[in-house]
Amino acid sequence: MNEMTTISRQQRAYSPAAAAFLARKPQLFINNEWVDSSHDAVIEVEDPSSGKIVGHVVDASDKDVDRAVAAARAAFDDGRWSGLPPMVRDRTMNRLADLLEANAALFAELEAIDNGKPMTMAGAVDIPGAISQLRFMAGWASKISGETTQPYTMPGGQVFSYTVREPVGVCAQIVPWNFPLLMASLKIAPALAAGCTLVLKPAEQTSLTALKLADLVVEAGFPAGVINIITGNGHTAGDRMVKHPDVDKVAFTGSTEIGKLINRNATASMKRVTLELGGKSPVVVMPDVDVAQAAPGAAGAIFFNSGQVCVAGSRLFAHKSVFDQVLEGMAATAPFWSPRPSLDPDAHMGPLVSKEQHERVMGYIEAGKRDGASVVMGGDVPASDGGYYVNPTILANVNPQMSVVREEIFGPVVVAQRFEDLDEVARMANDTCFGLGAGIWTKDVAVMHKLAARIKSGTVWGNCHAMIDTALPFGGYKESGLGREQGHQGVEAYLETKTVIIQL
Ligand code: NAI
Ligand code: MG
């Protein structure tokens, strides 16, 4: 690919509102108040488009975590949230959504500064997505109910039995850096609808929008202690949250490695756990496709959000009869995806989130080359003074033993393989420990349904990729996770079922 020398990778100036937010004193949001940490430790806020340090947030101590959990515990135990009329919970959540909407431009800018994603994308995807999570789940607050059930072994009319759905309690919610506010909303919205209280911790790389959200909590009318937002490192603050005896449920999105660790730590005390973890999602292109449509689709499936997407279409399987054309078509999208600073209005792809992620992704590309993969496109770093840019990359001549084929890279890197028939591609698609998403491109309805049935993954997309909707359950098969978020399943993950049996 030709380096596009005309692209300036100089990050633009921040708006006064964003600059003012970044200049704020690092604090935590506990019990509806901004409070100081018990110690002085902070985490640097870095703009990955420039590599510059642009602010600081608290690195919460154990004491800080305990304080936040105590606030959530008290707020849960006295019923100040779960005891409100569902209509009031619904309205409060919708007010938070209204406030997000009113401040959408600032949220999009902060997300772009913090994560590196194009501001236009944050404004089109992340912020509206967060708002719809809140609005959809707000409606569930008034639609949670049990059943009256006739017992099987007991005579009719002599017992009265029914079930009640109750909120699970205090939730520890830990989210990653790829869609910071959207992931936070995916966690808090169902918890709030169910009547739970919570402590949310954003990822150490991307705390800004969660902190800005905290600004809106009081104005929206949430009682103190219902939503607590703390910032800090995973292995310290996150670990404390997961092991805390006053926490009833842990909800996590992030790496499979940490998900497994969290699952062990949380279930040691029988906390409820939902996990949304990594992926290595296949994109299957059948021979009958319109390549002009499927090739840009397959490119978008991997290059969207710089490939830092749990459902990124990172393994491409194109039928041998269209393989070359599909790769050509994908390579033709290189100028569109060429990385630019996040505040550049022409950006479709930004830098990676951090130096660490940049090193990890470039390490995989190097390993792929060493293992004998050929670089069809990209594989290198574009010119810039600072920032963590990687060019969109396609690797071919790969085999299933290579780390680039087996492991989640979480960058703009796709590995391309050929197949001959449906059986073969179904087997190849399932040859992974993950099972989060899969894309199928074909005009043949029968092939679409046959393959959708055979691929072991939580979501299958047909002629599209990574379409997520708050009404539709989302989660993983195999090592991609535990439980489902979104839809009615999403609220149920925050509810216990109580059975009441009364002898009349
Ligand atoms: P990570 O899984 O370490 O971090 C995600 C969240 O977990 C962060 O909020 C972090 O503070 C927290 N955390 C980390 N260790 C913890 C612990 N011991 N106890 C409690 N909380 C803890 O992910 P990381 O290191 O940022 O990225 C590594 C790789 O993970 C990426 O390259 C990617 O492959 C994968 N990943 C997958 C995501 C997904 O959406 N499925 C999101 C982010 C990363
Ligand atoms: Mg980690």
Coordinates of C-alpha atoms and ligand atoms in Angstrom, one line a residue:
M1 CA 0.0 0.0 0.0
N2 CA 1.2 3.5 -0.8
E3 CA 1.9 5.7 2.2
M4 CA -0.4 8.7 1.9
T5 CA 1.9 11.5 2.5
T6 CA -0.9 14.0 2.3
I7 CA -2.4 12.9 5.6
S8 CA -1.4 15.0 8.6
R9 CA -1.3 13.0 11.8
Q10 CA -1.2 16.1 14.0
Q11 CA -4.0 15.9 16.6
R12 CA -6.3 19.0 16.6
A13 CA -6.9 21.4 19.4
Y14 CA -9.5 20.3 22.1
S15 CA -12.7 22.3 22.6
P16 CA -12.7 24.6 25.7
A17 CA -15.3 22.2 27.4
A18 CA -13.1 19.2 26.9
A19 CA -10.0 21.1 28.0
A20 CA -11.8 22.2 31.1
F21 CA -12.9 18.7 31.9
L22 CA -9.3 17.3 31.5
A23 CA -8.0 20.0 33.9
R24 CA -10.3 18.9 36.7
K25 CA -8.9 17.5 40.0
P26 CA -8.8 13.7 39.9
Q27 CA -11.7 12.5 42.1
L28 CA -14.1 9.6 42.6
F29 CA -17.9 9.6 42.4
I30 CA -19.3 8.0 45.5
N31 CA -22.7 8.5 47.2
N32 CA -23.6 11.2 44.7
E33 CA -20.5 13.3 45.7
W34 CA -17.1 13.9 44.2
V35 CA -14.6 12.7 46.8
D36 CA -10.8 12.6 47.1
S37 CA -9.0 9.3 47.1
S38 CA -7.5 8.0 50.4
H39 CA -4.1 8.2 48.7
D40 CA -2.3 10.3 46.1
A41 CA -1.9 7.7 43.3
V42 CA -3.1 8.7 39.9
I43 CA -3.2 7.3 36.4
E44 CA -2.2 9.3 33.4
V45 CA -4.7 10.1 30.7
E46 CA -3.0 9.7 27.3
D47 CA -4.3 10.9 23.9
P48 CA -3.3 7.9 21.7
S49 CA -3.5 10.2 18.6
S50 CA -0.5 12.2 19.8
G51 CA 1.0 10.0 22.6
K52 CA 0.7 13.1 24.9
I53 CA -0.4 13.0 28.5
V54 CA -3.5 15.3 28.8
G55 CA -4.8 14.7 32.3
H56 CA -4.9 12.4 35.3
V57 CA -7.5 10.3 37.1
V58 CA -7.5 8.6 40.5
D59 CA -5.9 5.2 40.8
A60 CA -8.4 4.0 43.5
S61 CA -7.1 2.4 46.7
D62 CA -8.6 -0.6 48.5
K63 CA -10.1 1.9 50.9
D64 CA -11.7 3.8 48.0
V65 CA -13.2 0.6 46.7
D66 CA -14.5 -0.3 50.1
R67 CA -16.1 3.2 50.4
A68 CA -17.8 2.9 47.1
V69 CA -19.1 -0.7 47.8
A70 CA -20.4 0.5 51.2
A71 CA -22.3 3.3 49.5
A72 CA -23.9 0.9 47.0
R73 CA -24.6 -1.6 49.8
A74 CA -26.4 0.9 52.0
A75 CA -28.4 2.2 49.0
F76 CA -29.4 -1.3 48.1
D77 CA -30.3 -2.5 51.6
D78 CA -32.7 0.3 52.5
G79 CA -34.5 0.0 49.2
R80 CA -34.1 3.7 48.2
W81 CA -33.9 2.6 44.5
S82 CA -35.5 -0.9 44.3
G83 CA -38.4 0.4 46.4
L84 CA -39.3 3.3 44.1
P85 CA -42.3 2.9 41.8
P86 CA -41.0 1.3 38.5
M87 CA -42.3 4.4 36.7
V88 CA -39.9 6.6 38.7
R89 CA -37.0 4.3 38.0
D90 CA -37.9 4.4 34.3
R91 CA -38.2 8.2 34.3
T92 CA -34.9 8.6 36.1
M93 CA -33.1 6.4 33.6
N94 CA -34.6 8.3 30.7
R95 CA -33.6 11.6 32.3
L96 CA -30.0 10.3 32.3
A97 CA -30.4 9.4 28.7
D98 CA -31.8 12.9 28.0
L99 CA -28.8 14.5 29.6
L100 CA -26.4 12.3 27.7
E101 CA -28.2 13.4 24.5
A102 CA -27.9 17.1 25.5
N103 CA -24.1 16.6 26.1
A104 CA -23.5 14.2 23.2
A105 CA -20.9 16.3 21.4
L106 CA -18.7 16.6 24.5
F107 CA -19.0 12.9 25.2
A108 CA -18.0 12.0 21.6
E109 CA -15.0 14.3 21.9
L110 CA -13.9 12.9 25.2
E111 CA -14.2 9.4 23.9
A112 CA -12.1 10.3 20.8
I113 CA -9.4 12.0 23.0
D114 CA -9.2 9.1 25.4
N115 CA -9.6 6.0 23.1
G116 CA -8.4 7.4 19.8
K117 CA -11.5 6.5 17.9
P118 CA -12.7 9.0 15.3
M119 CA -15.0 11.6 17.0
T120 CA -17.4 11.2 14.1
M121 CA -17.7 7.5 14.9
A122 CA -18.1 8.0 18.6
G123 CA -20.9 10.5 17.8
A124 CA -22.6 8.1 15.4
V125 CA -22.1 4.8 17.2
D126 CA -20.9 5.0 20.8
I127 CA -23.0 7.8 22.3
P128 CA -26.3 7.0 20.6
G129 CA -25.7 3.3 21.5
A130 CA -25.3 4.3 25.1
I131 CA -28.4 6.3 25.0
S132 CA -30.5 3.5 23.5
Q133 CA -29.2 1.0 26.1
L134 CA -30.6 3.4 28.8
R135 CA -33.9 4.0 27.1
F136 CA -34.6 0.4 26.2
M137 CA -33.7 -0.9 29.7
A138 CA -35.7 1.9 31.4
G139 CA -38.8 0.4 29.9
W140 CA -37.9 -3.0 31.5
A141 CA -38.1 -1.4 35.0
S142 CA -41.9 -1.6 34.8
K143 CA -42.0 -5.0 33.0
I144 CA -40.4 -7.3 35.5
S145 CA -42.8 -9.7 37.1
G146 CA -43.1 -13.3 38.4
E147 CA -45.8 -15.9 37.8
T148 CA -48.4 -17.8 39.7
T149 CA -47.8 -21.4 39.1
Q150 CA -50.0 -24.4 39.9
P151 CA -47.8 -27.0 41.7
Y152 CA -47.4 -30.5 40.2
T153 CA -47.5 -32.7 43.2
M154 CA -49.8 -30.8 45.5
P155 CA -53.6 -30.8 45.4
G156 CA -55.2 -27.8 43.6
G157 CA -56.7 -25.0 45.8
Q158 CA -54.7 -26.0 48.9
V159 CA -51.6 -24.1 48.2
F160 CA -51.0 -20.8 46.6
S161 CA -47.6 -20.5 44.9
Y162 CA -45.9 -17.8 43.0
T163 CA -42.6 -16.4 41.9
V164 CA -41.2 -12.9 42.4
R165 CA -38.2 -11.4 40.5
E166 CA -35.9 -9.5 42.9
P167 CA -32.8 -7.5 42.1
V168 CA -29.6 -9.4 42.7
G169 CA -28.1 -6.6 44.9
V170 CA -24.8 -4.7 44.7
C171 CA -23.1 -5.1 41.3
A172 CA -19.4 -4.6 40.6
Q173 CA -19.1 -3.7 36.9
I174 CA -15.8 -3.7 35.1
V175 CA -15.5 -2.5 31.5
P176 CA -12.8 -2.3 28.8
W177 CA -11.4 0.5 26.8
N178 CA -12.7 -0.2 23.2
F179 CA -16.2 1.3 23.6
P180 CA -15.9 2.9 27.0
L181 CA -19.3 4.7 27.5
L182 CA -21.2 2.1 25.5
M183 CA -19.8 -0.7 27.6
A184 CA -20.5 1.2 30.7
S185 CA -24.2 1.7 29.6
L186 CA -24.5 -2.0 28.7
K187 CA -23.6 -2.7 32.3
I188 CA -25.5 0.0 34.3
A189 CA -28.7 0.1 32.3
P190 CA -30.0 -3.4 33.1
A191 CA -28.7 -3.3 36.7
L192 CA -30.7 0.0 37.3
A193 CA -33.8 -1.4 35.6
A194 CA -33.7 -4.4 37.8
G195 CA -33.4 -2.3 41.0
C196 CA -29.7 -3.0 41.7
T197 CA -27.1 -0.6 42.9
L198 CA -23.6 -0.5 41.5
V199 CA -20.0 0.4 41.5
L200 CA -18.6 0.9 37.9
K201 CA -15.0 0.9 37.0
P202 CA -13.9 1.9 33.5
A203 CA -10.6 0.7 32.1
E204 CA -7.5 2.5 33.2
Q205 CA -6.8 3.7 29.6
T206 CA -10.3 5.3 29.2
S207 CA -11.9 6.7 32.2
L208 CA -13.1 10.1 30.9
T209 CA -16.6 9.4 29.7
A210 CA -17.5 7.4 32.8
L211 CA -16.4 10.3 34.9
K212 CA -18.4 12.7 32.8
L213 CA -21.4 10.4 33.1
A214 CA -21.1 10.7 36.9
D215 CA -21.6 14.5 36.5
L216 CA -25.1 13.8 35.2
V217 CA -26.2 11.2 37.8
V218 CA -27.3 13.7 40.4
E219 CA -29.1 16.0 37.9
A220 CA -31.0 12.9 36.6
G221 CA -32.3 12.4 40.1
F222 CA -30.7 9.1 41.2
P223 CA -30.7 8.7 44.9
A224 CA -27.2 8.7 46.5
G225 CA -25.2 5.5 46.4
V226 CA -27.1 3.9 43.5
I227 CA -24.5 4.7 40.9
N228 CA -20.9 4.9 42.1
I229 CA -18.1 5.4 39.6
I230 CA -14.5 4.8 40.5
T231 CA -11.3 4.8 38.4
G232 CA -8.3 2.6 38.9
N233 CA -6.2 -0.3 37.8
G234 CA -7.6 -3.8 37.2
H235 CA -5.2 -5.9 39.3
T236 CA -5.8 -3.6 42.3
A237 CA -9.1 -1.8 42.3
G238 CA -10.8 -4.2 40.0
D239 CA -9.6 -7.2 41.9
R240 CA -10.8 -5.7 45.2
M241 CA -14.3 -5.1 43.6
V242 CA -14.5 -8.7 42.4
K243 CA -13.5 -10.2 45.8
H244 CA -15.5 -7.8 48.0
P245 CA -17.8 -9.7 50.4
D246 CA -20.5 -7.0 50.0
V247 CA -20.8 -7.4 46.3
D248 CA -23.5 -9.8 45.0
K249 CA -22.8 -9.8 41.3
V250 CA -19.8 -9.1 39.0
A251 CA -20.3 -8.1 35.4
F252 CA -17.1 -7.9 33.2
T253 CA -16.2 -7.2 29.6
G254 CA -12.6 -7.7 28.6
S255 CA -9.9 -10.3 27.8
T256 CA -10.6 -14.0 28.2
E257 CA -7.6 -14.3 30.4
I258 CA -8.9 -11.8 33.0
G259 CA -12.4 -13.1 32.5
K260 CA -11.3 -16.6 33.7
L261 CA -9.5 -15.1 36.6
I262 CA -12.5 -13.0 37.6
N263 CA -14.8 -15.9 37.3
R264 CA -12.7 -17.9 39.7
N265 CA -12.4 -15.0 42.2
A266 CA -16.1 -14.1 42.1
T267 CA -17.6 -17.6 42.3
A268 CA -15.4 -18.4 45.3
S269 CA -18.0 -16.5 47.3
M270 CA -20.8 -17.6 44.9
K271 CA -21.3 -14.2 43.4
R272 CA -23.4 -14.0 40.2
V273 CA -21.2 -13.5 37.2
T274 CA -21.7 -12.4 33.6
L275 CA -18.7 -12.3 31.3
E276 CA -18.3 -10.9 27.8
L277 CA -14.8 -11.9 26.5
G278 CA -12.6 -12.2 23.5
G279 CA -13.2 -13.4 20.0
K280 CA -11.7 -14.5 16.7
S281 CA -14.8 -14.1 14.6
P282 CA -15.0 -15.7 11.1
V283 CA -16.3 -13.8 8.1
V284 CA -17.4 -16.3 5.4
V285 CA -17.7 -15.1 1.8
M286 CA -19.6 -17.6 -0.4
P287 CA -19.0 -17.8 -4.2
D288 CA -22.3 -16.2 -5.2
V289 CA -21.7 -12.8 -3.6
D290 CA -21.5 -9.4 -5.3
V291 CA -17.8 -8.8 -4.5
A292 CA -18.4 -5.0 -4.8
Q293 CA -20.6 -5.3 -1.7
A294 CA -18.9 -8.2 0.2
A295 CA -15.3 -6.9 0.0
P296 CA -15.9 -3.5 1.6
G297 CA -18.2 -5.3 4.1
A298 CA -15.4 -7.7 5.1
A299 CA -13.0 -4.8 5.3
G300 CA -15.3 -2.9 7.6
A301 CA -15.8 -6.0 9.7
I302 CA -12.1 -5.9 10.7
F303 CA -11.0 -2.2 10.4
F304 CA -13.9 -0.6 12.2
N305 CA -12.6 0.8 15.6
S306 CA -9.1 -0.2 14.4
G307 CA -10.1 -3.8 14.9
Q308 CA -10.4 -3.3 18.6
V309 CA -13.8 -4.9 18.7
C310 CA -14.7 -8.2 20.5
V311 CA -16.6 -9.3 17.4
A312 CA -14.0 -8.1 14.8
G313 CA -14.1 -10.2 11.7
S314 CA -10.5 -11.2 12.1
R315 CA -10.6 -14.5 10.2
L316 CA -11.7 -14.2 6.6
F317 CA -12.8 -17.3 4.7
A318 CA -13.4 -16.5 1.0
H319 CA -14.4 -19.2 -1.4
K320 CA -11.5 -20.1 -3.7
S321 CA -13.5 -18.9 -6.8
V322 CA -13.7 -15.3 -5.4
F323 CA -10.7 -15.2 -3.0
D324 CA -8.5 -13.0 -5.2
Q325 CA -11.3 -10.6 -6.1
V326 CA -12.3 -10.3 -2.4
L327 CA -8.8 -9.5 -1.3
E328 CA -8.4 -7.0 -4.2
G329 CA -11.7 -5.3 -3.2
M330 CA -10.6 -5.1 0.5
A331 CA -7.2 -3.7 -0.5
A332 CA -9.0 -1.0 -2.5
T333 CA -10.5 0.3 0.8
A334 CA -7.0 1.1 2.2
P335 CA -7.2 4.9 1.6
F336 CA -10.6 5.1 3.3
W337 CA -9.2 3.3 6.4
S338 CA -5.9 5.0 6.5
P339 CA -5.5 6.0 10.2
R340 CA -5.9 9.6 11.2
P341 CA -6.0 11.5 14.5
S342 CA -9.3 11.1 16.3
L343 CA -10.4 14.7 16.0
D344 CA -9.8 14.8 12.2
P345 CA -13.3 15.0 10.7
D346 CA -12.2 12.8 7.8
A347 CA -11.0 10.0 10.0
H348 CA -12.6 6.6 9.6
M349 CA -10.0 4.8 11.7
G350 CA -7.9 6.2 14.5
P351 CA -4.7 5.0 16.3
L352 CA -4.8 2.0 18.6
V353 CA -5.6 2.8 22.2
S354 CA -2.2 2.6 23.8
K355 CA 1.5 1.9 23.3
E356 CA 1.0 -1.5 24.9
Q357 CA -1.7 -2.3 22.4
H358 CA 0.4 -1.0 19.5
E359 CA 3.3 -3.2 20.6
R360 CA 1.0 -6.2 21.0
V361 CA -0.5 -5.8 17.5
M362 CA 2.8 -5.1 15.8
G363 CA 4.2 -8.2 17.7
Y364 CA 1.5 -10.3 16.1
I365 CA 2.2 -9.0 12.6
E366 CA 5.9 -9.7 13.0
A367 CA 5.1 -13.2 14.3
G368 CA 2.8 -13.8 11.3
K369 CA 5.6 -12.7 8.9
R370 CA 8.1 -15.0 10.7
D371 CA 5.7 -17.9 10.5
G372 CA 5.5 -17.4 6.7
A373 CA 2.3 -15.3 6.2
S374 CA 2.4 -13.0 3.3
V375 CA 1.4 -9.3 3.7
V376 CA -1.3 -8.4 1.1
M377 CA -1.8 -5.0 2.5
G378 CA -0.4 -2.8 5.4
G379 CA 1.6 -4.7 8.0
D380 CA 3.4 -1.5 8.9
V381 CA 3.1 1.8 10.7
P382 CA 2.3 5.1 8.9
A383 CA 4.4 8.2 9.3
S384 CA 3.4 10.4 12.3
D385 CA 5.2 12.2 15.1
G386 CA 3.8 10.3 18.1
G387 CA 0.6 8.3 18.4
Y388 CA -0.1 4.6 18.0
Y389 CA -1.1 4.2 14.4
V390 CA -1.1 0.9 12.5
N391 CA -2.0 0.6 8.8
P392 CA -4.9 -1.7 8.0
T393 CA -3.4 -5.1 7.4
I394 CA -4.4 -8.2 5.5
L395 CA -2.3 -11.4 5.9
A396 CA -2.6 -14.4 3.5
N397 CA -0.8 -17.8 3.2
V398 CA -1.6 -18.6 6.8
N399 CA -2.3 -21.9 8.5
P400 CA -4.3 -22.8 11.5
Q401 CA -1.2 -23.3 13.7
M402 CA -0.1 -19.7 13.4
S403 CA -0.7 -17.4 16.4
V404 CA -2.2 -14.7 14.0
V405 CA -4.9 -17.3 13.2
R406 CA -5.5 -18.7 16.7
E407 CA -5.2 -15.7 19.0
E408 CA -7.2 -12.5 19.4
I409 CA -5.0 -9.7 18.0
F410 CA -7.4 -6.8 18.7
G411 CA -6.0 -4.6 16.0
P412 CA -6.7 -3.9 12.3
V413 CA -5.3 -7.3 11.1
V414 CA -7.2 -9.9 9.2
V415 CA -6.0 -13.3 8.2
A416 CA -7.4 -14.6 4.9
Q417 CA -8.0 -18.3 4.0
R418 CA -9.6 -20.1 1.0
F419 CA -12.2 -22.8 1.2
E420 CA -13.9 -25.1 -1.2
D421 CA -17.3 -26.2 0.3
L422 CA -19.7 -25.6 3.1
D423 CA -18.5 -28.5 5.2
E424 CA -15.0 -27.3 5.1
V425 CA -15.7 -23.7 6.0
A426 CA -18.0 -24.7 8.8
R427 CA -15.2 -26.8 10.3
M428 CA -12.6 -24.0 9.8
A429 CA -14.9 -21.4 11.3
N430 CA -15.4 -23.5 14.4
D431 CA -11.7 -24.3 14.8
T432 CA -11.2 -21.8 17.6
C433 CA -11.7 -21.6 21.4
F434 CA -13.9 -18.5 20.8
G435 CA -17.5 -18.2 19.8
L436 CA -18.7 -14.6 19.9
G437 CA -19.7 -13.5 16.4
A438 CA -19.6 -14.7 12.8
G439 CA -20.5 -13.0 9.5
I440 CA -21.8 -14.8 6.4
W441 CA -22.0 -13.2 3.0
T442 CA -24.2 -14.9 0.4
K443 CA -27.4 -14.3 -1.6
D444 CA -28.4 -17.9 -1.1
V445 CA -31.0 -18.0 1.7
A446 CA -30.6 -21.8 2.2
V447 CA -26.8 -21.6 2.5
M448 CA -27.2 -18.6 4.9
H449 CA -29.4 -20.6 7.3
K450 CA -27.5 -23.9 7.0
L451 CA -24.2 -22.2 7.9
A452 CA -25.8 -20.0 10.6
A453 CA -27.0 -23.2 12.3
R454 CA -23.5 -24.8 12.1
I455 CA -21.4 -21.9 13.4
K456 CA -20.9 -22.0 17.2
S457 CA -21.2 -18.4 18.2
G458 CA -23.5 -16.1 20.2
T459 CA -24.3 -14.0 17.2
V460 CA -24.4 -14.7 13.4
W461 CA -24.7 -11.8 10.9
G462 CA -25.9 -12.2 7.4
N463 CA -24.6 -9.7 4.8
C464 CA -23.5 -7.4 7.5
H465 CA -21.2 -7.4 10.5
A466 CA -21.1 -6.2 14.1
M467 CA -24.7 -4.9 14.1
I468 CA -25.6 -4.7 17.7
D469 CA -29.1 -3.8 19.0
T470 CA -30.1 -3.3 22.6
A471 CA -33.2 -5.5 22.2
L472 CA -31.2 -8.4 20.9
P473 CA -29.2 -10.6 23.3
F474 CA -25.4 -10.5 22.9
G475 CA -22.8 -12.8 24.4
G476 CA -20.5 -15.7 23.7
Y477 CA -20.3 -19.4 23.2
K478 CA -17.2 -21.3 24.4
E479 CA -14.4 -19.1 25.9
S480 CA -16.1 -15.9 24.6
G481 CA -18.1 -15.6 27.7
L482 CA -20.9 -16.5 30.1
G483 CA -24.5 -15.2 30.0
R484 CA -26.1 -12.6 27.8
E485 CA -26.4 -8.9 27.8
Q486 CA -29.2 -6.8 26.2
G487 CA -32.7 -7.9 25.4
H488 CA -34.8 -9.3 28.2
Q489 CA -32.0 -11.8 28.9
G490 CA -29.9 -8.8 29.8
V491 CA -32.2 -7.7 32.7
E492 CA -32.7 -11.3 33.9
A493 CA -29.0 -11.5 34.5
Y494 CA -29.6 -8.9 37.3
L495 CA -32.5 -10.7 38.9
E496 CA -33.0 -13.5 41.4
T497 CA -36.1 -15.7 41.3
K498 CA -37.9 -16.2 44.6
T499 CA -40.5 -18.9 44.9
V500 CA -43.3 -18.5 47.6
I501 CA -45.4 -21.5 48.6
I502 CA -48.3 -20.9 51.0
Q503 CA -50.4 -23.7 52.5
L504 CA -53.9 -22.4 52.6
Ligands
NAI1 P1 -8.2 -6.6 30.4 O1 -9.1 -7.7 30.4 O2 -6.9 -6.7 31.3 O3 -9.0 -5.3 31.0 C1 -10.3 -5.1 30.9 C2 -10.8 -4.5 32.2 O4 -10.6 -5.4 33.3 C3 -10.2 -3.2 32.6 O5 -11.2 -2.4 33.3 C4 -9.2 -3.6 33.7 O6 -8.9 -2.6 34.6 C5 -9.9 -4.8 34.3 N1 -9.0 -5.8 35.0 C6 -7.8 -6.2 34.6 N2 -7.3 -7.1 35.4 C7 -8.2 -7.3 36.4 C8 -8.3 -8.1 37.6 N3 -7.3 -8.9 37.9 N4 -9.4 -8.1 38.3 C9 -10.4 -7.2 38.0 N5 -10.4 -6.4 36.9 C10 -9.3 -6.5 36.1 O7 -7.8 -6.2 29.0 P2 -6.5 -5.4 28.4 O8 -5.3 -5.8 29.2 O9 -6.8 -4.0 28.5 O10 -6.4 -5.9 27.0 C11 -5.7 -7.1 26.7 C12 -6.4 -7.9 25.5 O11 -7.7 -8.2 26.0 C13 -6.6 -7.1 24.3 O12 -5.5 -7.1 23.4 C14 -7.8 -7.8 23.7 O13 -7.4 -9.0 23.0 C15 -8.6 -8.2 24.9 N6 -9.7 -7.3 25.1 C16 -11.0 -7.8 24.8 C17 -12.1 -6.9 24.9 C18 -13.4 -7.3 24.5 O14 -14.3 -6.5 24.3 N7 -13.7 -8.6 24.5 C19 -11.9 -5.5 25.5 C20 -10.6 -5.2 25.9 C21 -9.5 -6.1 25.7
MG2 MG -4.8 -6.6 31.1

